[in-house]
Amino acid sequence: MTENKGKYDERNQLNDLTGKEWLKLTKSFLISEKCAEDKKAFEHPAPFLIKDVEKMISMFTKKGMTVLDPFAGSGTSMLACVNLNRKSINIDLSEKYKELAYNRLVLKGKNFSSSNKYIVGNSLTKMDSLDEVDYVITSPPYHNILKNKGNGIRNQNNKEHRTGSRLGVEYYSELSDDLGNQETYSDFLLLLKKIMSKAYAILKNKKYCSLVISDFTVNKKEVNVQGDIVQLMEKIGFEFVGTIVLLQDNKPLYPFGYPYAFKINHMHQNIINFRKVEKNE
Ligand SMILES: C[S@@+](CC[C@H](N)C(=O)[O-])C[C@H]1O[C@@H](n2cnc3c(N)ncnc32)[C@H](O)[C@@H]1O
């Protein structure tokens, strides 16, 4: 028997989902889901999983619409767009990640084109020359955490690093424009605000933006990164519309504070969602 997918409402300007499918994606949590296509992405230190991004893109766009990822890395948003017949514009500082994204596309029998663009450079300036987009989904560097001992990719032969995680590149780049290379957490927030203001400018009115990031420690102190992100996005003009917790219950657990103090193991990312609503609307 085929599953009853529900009914599509012709008034729906946001996506191609039936009411039943729409409702499922309004849950405040998602369980992160791996698939075979994710494998190559792990040549990048911190990629999205395709199925997770697909769910967000299905909620916030219709077929043929354009998605922007200003911190595109291995090109996961682009691959999700290919799978869902959306167009995408992807920006990253790194030529190396563009090549990785290209190789992932080729594995699908595709190529860069006017529907799958990948621009190398600083998002802060590269967004100035773009046309309007229908949705922004992205995951910025988490300040400098990949540079903290034990948070980057771990080498099992190196006793200084914990074992049990992936091997590979340690951090994105040495470039001063890299959001991951900002001296302080405040500098990081400031540059992220400038970049997201550019994304706001090219996002169509009433459309959505999702930022994927977890809380983390700064100078060994736990920080409410989510709160800071909501504040900075609201200052830009975005309206906060809710956070979806992306559960990652398959990560290794570390006894950070044991047996002296409680130190949290972050086992989820926050998908923090915003809408652009211009004041005169
Ligand atoms: C968390 S990763 C994104 C991973 C991506 N979601 C994926 O699936 O592979 C953040 C990316 O931001 C890039 N980046 C950092 N600063 C940037 C900037 N100013 N402009 C463009 N890209 C930048 C880094 O090179 C890195 O690839």
CSV table of C-alpha atoms and ligand atoms in Angstrom, one decimal:
chain,number,residue,atom,x,y,z
A,1,MET,CA,0.0,0.0,0.0
A,2,THR,CA,1.4,3.5,-0.8
A,3,GLU,CA,1.7,6.0,2.0
A,4,ASN,CA,-0.8,8.8,2.1
A,5,LYS,CA,1.4,11.9,1.5
A,6,GLY,CA,-1.4,14.3,2.3
A,7,LYS,CA,-2.8,17.2,0.2
A,8,TYR,CA,-1.0,20.2,-1.3
A,9,ASP,CA,-2.7,23.5,-0.6
A,10,GLU,CA,-2.6,25.8,-3.7
A,11,ARG,CA,-2.2,28.9,-1.4
A,12,ASN,CA,1.3,27.5,-0.3
A,13,GLN,CA,3.8,30.1,-1.6
A,14,LEU,CA,6.7,28.7,0.5
A,15,ASN,CA,7.4,25.1,-0.6
A,16,ASP,CA,6.1,22.1,-2.5
A,17,LEU,CA,5.0,20.2,0.6
A,18,THR,CA,1.6,18.8,1.5
A,19,GLY,CA,0.1,19.8,4.8
A,20,LYS,CA,1.2,16.5,6.3
A,21,GLU,CA,4.8,16.9,5.2
A,22,TRP,CA,4.9,20.5,6.3
A,23,LEU,CA,3.8,19.7,9.8
A,24,LYS,CA,6.5,17.0,10.2
A,25,LEU,CA,9.2,19.6,9.5
A,26,THR,CA,7.9,22.0,12.1
A,27,LYS,CA,9.2,19.8,14.9
A,28,SER,CA,11.8,21.5,17.1
A,29,PHE,CA,14.2,18.6,16.7
A,30,LEU,CA,15.6,16.6,13.8
A,31,ILE,CA,17.6,13.4,14.1
A,32,SER,CA,20.7,13.8,12.0
A,33,GLU,CA,20.7,11.3,9.2
A,34,LYS,CA,23.7,9.9,7.3
A,35,CYS,CA,23.7,8.7,3.7
A,36,ALA,CA,26.3,7.2,1.3
A,37,GLU,CA,26.7,10.5,-0.5
A,38,ASP,CA,28.1,12.1,2.7
A,39,LYS,CA,31.3,10.0,2.6
A,40,LYS,CA,33.5,12.3,0.5
A,41,ALA,CA,32.5,15.4,2.4
A,42,PHE,CA,34.6,14.3,5.3
A,43,GLU,CA,37.7,15.5,3.4
A,44,HIS,CA,36.4,18.8,4.9
A,45,PRO,CA,36.7,19.2,8.7
A,46,ALA,CA,33.1,20.1,9.4
A,47,PRO,CA,30.6,19.3,6.7
A,48,PHE,CA,26.7,19.2,6.8
A,49,LEU,CA,25.0,15.9,6.2
A,50,ILE,CA,23.0,16.0,2.9
A,51,LYS,CA,19.7,14.6,4.3
A,52,ASP,CA,19.7,17.2,7.1
A,53,VAL,CA,20.1,20.1,4.7
A,54,GLU,CA,17.6,18.6,2.3
A,55,LYS,CA,14.9,18.7,5.0
A,56,MET,CA,15.5,22.5,5.5
A,57,ILE,CA,15.6,23.3,1.8
A,58,SER,CA,12.3,21.3,1.3
A,59,MET,CA,10.7,23.4,4.0
A,60,PHE,CA,11.9,26.8,2.8
A,61,THR,CA,11.9,26.6,-1.0
A,62,LYS,CA,10.0,25.4,-4.0
A,63,LYS,CA,11.6,23.6,-7.0
A,64,GLY,CA,13.6,26.0,-9.2
A,65,MET,CA,14.2,28.5,-6.4
A,66,THR,CA,17.8,29.7,-5.5
A,67,VAL,CA,19.6,28.8,-2.3
A,68,LEU,CA,22.7,30.7,-1.1
A,69,ASP,CA,25.4,29.1,1.2
A,70,PRO,CA,28.0,31.8,2.0
A,71,PHE,CA,30.3,29.3,3.9
A,72,ALA,CA,29.9,26.5,1.4
A,73,GLY,CA,32.9,24.2,2.3
A,74,SER,CA,32.5,20.8,0.6
A,75,GLY,CA,29.4,21.9,-1.2
A,76,THR,CA,26.7,19.9,0.7
A,77,SER,CA,24.0,22.6,0.2
A,78,MET,CA,24.7,22.5,-3.5
A,79,LEU,CA,24.4,18.7,-3.6
A,80,ALA,CA,21.1,18.8,-1.7
A,81,CYS,CA,19.9,21.4,-4.2
A,82,VAL,CA,20.8,19.1,-7.1
A,83,ASN,CA,18.8,16.3,-5.4
A,84,LEU,CA,15.8,18.6,-5.0
A,85,ASN,CA,15.9,20.5,-8.3
A,86,ARG,CA,16.8,23.8,-6.7
A,87,LYS,CA,19.5,26.2,-7.9
A,88,SER,CA,22.4,27.2,-5.6
A,89,ILE,CA,25.1,29.8,-5.2
A,90,ASN,CA,28.0,28.7,-3.0
A,91,ILE,CA,30.8,30.8,-1.7
A,92,ASP,CA,34.0,29.8,0.2
A,93,LEU,CA,37.4,31.2,0.8
A,94,SER,CA,39.1,28.0,-0.2
A,95,GLU,CA,40.0,26.8,-3.7
A,96,LYS,CA,40.6,23.4,-2.2
A,97,TYR,CA,37.0,23.1,-1.0
A,98,LYS,CA,35.7,24.2,-4.4
A,99,GLU,CA,37.6,21.3,-5.9
A,100,LEU,CA,36.1,18.9,-3.3
A,101,ALA,CA,32.6,20.2,-4.1
A,102,TYR,CA,33.4,19.8,-7.8
A,103,ASN,CA,34.5,16.2,-7.2
A,104,ARG,CA,31.3,15.5,-5.3
A,105,LEU,CA,29.2,16.9,-8.1
A,106,VAL,CA,31.1,14.8,-10.7
A,107,LEU,CA,30.3,11.7,-8.7
A,108,LYS,CA,26.6,12.5,-9.4
A,109,GLY,CA,27.3,13.0,-13.1
A,110,LYS,CA,26.9,16.8,-12.8
A,111,ASN,CA,29.1,19.9,-13.3
A,112,PHE,CA,29.2,23.5,-12.2
A,113,SER,CA,26.7,25.5,-14.2
A,114,SER,CA,24.4,28.5,-13.9
A,115,SER,CA,22.3,26.3,-11.6
A,116,ASN,CA,25.2,25.2,-9.4
A,117,LYS,CA,27.6,28.1,-8.9
A,118,TYR,CA,30.7,27.9,-6.6
A,119,ILE,CA,32.5,31.2,-6.1
A,120,VAL,CA,35.9,31.3,-4.4
A,121,GLY,CA,36.5,34.3,-2.2
A,122,ASN,CA,35.4,36.3,0.9
A,123,SER,CA,31.6,36.2,1.3
A,124,LEU,CA,31.8,39.7,2.7
A,125,THR,CA,32.6,41.1,-0.8
A,126,LYS,CA,31.4,38.4,-3.1
A,127,MET,CA,27.8,38.8,-2.1
A,128,ASP,CA,27.8,42.4,-3.4
A,129,SER,CA,27.5,41.3,-7.0
A,130,LEU,CA,24.8,38.6,-6.6
A,131,ASP,CA,21.1,38.7,-7.6
A,132,GLU,CA,18.4,38.1,-5.1
A,133,VAL,CA,18.0,34.6,-3.5
A,134,ASP,CA,15.1,32.7,-2.0
A,135,TYR,CA,16.8,31.0,1.0
A,136,VAL,CA,20.1,31.1,2.9
A,137,ILE,CA,21.4,28.1,4.7
A,138,THR,CA,24.9,28.0,6.1
A,139,SER,CA,27.2,26.9,8.8
A,140,PRO,CA,29.9,29.4,9.7
A,141,PRO,CA,33.2,28.4,11.3
A,142,TYR,CA,32.7,28.0,15.0
A,143,HIS,CA,35.1,30.9,15.9
A,144,ASN,CA,38.5,29.2,16.3
A,145,ILE,CA,37.5,25.9,17.9
A,146,LEU,CA,39.2,23.8,15.2
A,147,LYS,CA,42.4,25.4,16.3
A,148,ASN,CA,41.9,24.5,20.0
A,149,LYS,CA,43.8,21.4,20.9
A,150,GLY,CA,41.4,18.4,20.9
A,151,ASN,CA,38.7,20.1,18.8
A,152,GLY,CA,40.1,19.7,15.4
A,153,ILE,CA,40.6,16.5,13.6
A,154,ARG,CA,42.4,14.0,15.7
A,155,ASN,CA,45.5,12.0,14.8
A,156,GLN,CA,45.5,8.6,16.4
A,157,ASN,CA,49.3,8.5,16.4
A,158,ASN,CA,49.6,11.8,18.2
A,159,LYS,CA,49.3,11.3,21.9
A,160,GLU,CA,48.4,15.0,22.4
A,161,HIS,CA,45.1,14.5,20.6
A,162,ARG,CA,42.2,12.3,21.8
A,163,THR,CA,41.4,9.4,19.6
A,164,GLY,CA,38.0,8.2,18.3
A,165,SER,CA,37.3,10.9,15.8
A,166,ARG,CA,38.0,11.7,12.1
A,167,LEU,CA,41.5,12.2,10.7
A,168,GLY,CA,42.4,14.9,8.1
A,169,VAL,CA,42.7,18.6,7.8
A,170,GLU,CA,43.0,20.5,11.1
A,171,TYR,CA,41.4,23.8,10.3
A,172,TYR,CA,40.2,25.7,7.3
A,173,SER,CA,43.0,28.2,6.4
A,174,GLU,CA,45.5,30.7,7.6
A,175,LEU,CA,43.7,33.6,5.8
A,176,SER,CA,42.9,36.7,7.8
A,177,ASP,CA,39.4,36.9,6.2
A,178,ASP,CA,38.6,33.5,7.5
A,179,LEU,CA,35.9,33.8,10.2
A,180,GLY,CA,37.7,31.0,12.0
A,181,ASN,CA,40.8,33.1,12.4
A,182,GLN,CA,39.3,36.1,14.2
A,183,GLU,CA,41.4,36.9,17.3
A,184,THR,CA,38.5,37.1,19.8
A,185,TYR,CA,35.0,35.8,20.1
A,186,SER,CA,33.8,39.5,19.7
A,187,ASP,CA,35.7,39.9,16.5
A,188,PHE,CA,34.2,36.7,15.3
A,189,LEU,CA,30.6,37.9,16.0
A,190,LEU,CA,31.4,41.3,14.4
A,191,LEU,CA,32.6,39.8,11.1
A,192,LEU,CA,29.7,37.3,11.1
A,193,LYS,CA,27.3,40.2,11.5
A,194,LYS,CA,28.9,42.1,8.6
A,195,ILE,CA,28.7,39.0,6.3
A,196,MET,CA,25.1,38.1,7.3
A,197,SER,CA,24.1,41.7,6.6
A,198,LYS,CA,25.2,41.2,3.0
A,199,ALA,CA,23.1,38.0,2.9
A,200,TYR,CA,20.1,39.9,4.3
A,201,ALA,CA,20.5,42.5,1.5
A,202,ILE,CA,20.1,39.9,-1.2
A,203,LEU,CA,17.5,37.7,0.5
A,204,LYS,CA,14.0,38.3,-0.9
A,205,ASN,CA,11.5,39.8,1.5
A,206,LYS,CA,9.5,37.3,3.6
A,207,LYS,CA,12.1,34.6,2.9
A,208,TYR,CA,14.1,32.6,5.4
A,209,CYS,CA,17.7,32.1,6.6
A,210,SER,CA,19.0,29.2,8.7
A,211,LEU,CA,22.3,29.3,10.5
A,212,VAL,CA,23.7,26.0,11.8
A,213,ILE,CA,26.0,26.3,14.8
A,214,SER,CA,26.4,24.7,18.2
A,215,ASP,CA,27.3,26.3,21.5
A,216,PHE,CA,31.0,26.0,22.4
A,217,THR,CA,33.6,27.2,24.9
A,218,VAL,CA,35.6,30.4,24.7
A,219,ASN,CA,38.7,30.4,26.9
A,220,LYS,CA,37.4,27.2,28.5
A,221,LYS,CA,34.1,28.8,29.5
A,222,GLU,CA,30.8,27.6,28.0
A,223,VAL,CA,29.1,30.3,25.9
A,224,ASN,CA,25.5,30.7,24.8
A,225,VAL,CA,26.4,31.1,21.2
A,226,GLN,CA,22.8,30.6,20.1
A,227,GLY,CA,21.7,33.7,22.1
A,228,ASP,CA,24.5,35.8,20.7
A,229,ILE,CA,23.6,34.8,17.1
A,230,VAL,CA,19.9,35.6,17.6
A,231,GLN,CA,20.9,39.0,19.0
A,232,LEU,CA,23.2,39.8,16.1
A,233,MET,CA,20.7,38.6,13.4
A,234,GLU,CA,17.9,40.7,15.0
A,235,LYS,CA,20.2,43.7,14.9
A,236,ILE,CA,20.6,43.2,11.2
A,237,GLY,CA,16.8,43.2,10.8
A,238,PHE,CA,16.0,39.4,10.7
A,239,GLU,CA,13.1,38.1,12.7
A,240,PHE,CA,13.9,35.0,14.8
A,241,VAL,CA,11.4,32.2,14.1
A,242,GLY,CA,12.7,29.3,16.2
A,243,THR,CA,15.5,26.8,16.6
A,244,ILE,CA,15.5,23.2,15.5
A,245,VAL,CA,17.9,21.0,17.5
A,246,LEU,CA,19.8,18.7,15.2
A,247,LEU,CA,20.5,15.6,17.3
A,248,GLN,CA,23.8,13.9,16.8
A,249,ASP,CA,23.6,10.9,19.2
A,250,ASN,CA,26.5,9.1,17.6
A,251,LYS,CA,29.4,11.3,18.6
A,252,PRO,CA,32.1,10.0,21.0
A,253,LEU,CA,31.7,11.2,24.7
A,254,TYR,CA,34.6,12.8,26.5
A,255,PRO,CA,35.0,12.9,30.3
A,256,PHE,CA,36.0,16.6,30.2
A,257,GLY,CA,35.3,17.5,33.9
A,258,TYR,CA,35.1,14.0,35.4
A,259,PRO,CA,35.3,13.4,38.4
A,260,TYR,CA,35.4,17.0,39.5
A,261,ALA,CA,32.9,19.2,37.6
A,262,PHE,CA,30.1,19.0,35.1
A,263,LYS,CA,31.3,19.8,31.6
A,264,ILE,CA,28.8,19.3,28.8
A,265,ASN,CA,29.3,17.1,25.7
A,266,HIS,CA,27.7,18.9,22.8
A,267,MET,CA,25.7,16.3,21.0
A,268,HIS,CA,23.6,18.6,18.8
A,269,GLN,CA,23.8,21.6,16.5
A,270,ASN,CA,21.3,24.4,16.6
A,271,ILE,CA,19.6,25.2,13.3
A,272,ILE,CA,18.6,28.8,14.1
A,273,ASN,CA,16.0,30.1,11.8
A,274,PHE,CA,15.2,33.6,10.8
A,275,ARG,CA,12.8,35.5,8.4
A,276,LYS,CA,13.4,38.7,6.6
A,277,VAL,CA,10.4,40.9,7.2
A,278,GLU,CA,10.9,44.4,5.9
A,279,LYS,CA,9.6,47.1,8.3
A,280,ASN,CA,7.2,48.7,5.8
A,281,GLU,CA,5.4,45.4,5.1
B,1,LIG,C1,31.6,25.0,9.0
B,1,LIG,S1,32.4,25.1,7.4
B,1,LIG,C2,31.1,24.9,6.3
B,1,LIG,C3,30.9,23.4,5.9
B,1,LIG,C4,29.8,23.2,4.8
B,1,LIG,N1,28.5,23.4,5.4
B,1,LIG,C5,29.9,21.8,4.3
B,1,LIG,O1,28.9,21.1,4.2
B,1,LIG,O2,31.0,21.4,3.9
B,1,LIG,C6,32.7,26.8,7.3
B,1,LIG,C7,33.4,27.2,6.0
B,1,LIG,O3,33.5,28.7,6.0
B,1,LIG,C8,34.6,29.0,5.1
B,1,LIG,N2,34.9,30.5,5.4
B,1,LIG,C9,35.5,31.0,6.5
B,1,LIG,N3,35.5,32.4,6.4
B,1,LIG,C10,34.9,32.7,5.2
B,1,LIG,C11,34.7,33.9,4.6
B,1,LIG,N4,35.0,35.1,5.1
B,1,LIG,N5,34.1,33.9,3.3
B,1,LIG,C12,33.8,32.7,2.7
B,1,LIG,N6,34.0,31.5,3.4
B,1,LIG,C13,34.6,31.5,4.6
B,1,LIG,C14,35.7,28.0,5.5
B,1,LIG,O4,36.7,27.9,4.5
B,1,LIG,C15,34.9,26.7,5.8
B,1,LIG,O5,34.9,25.9,4.6
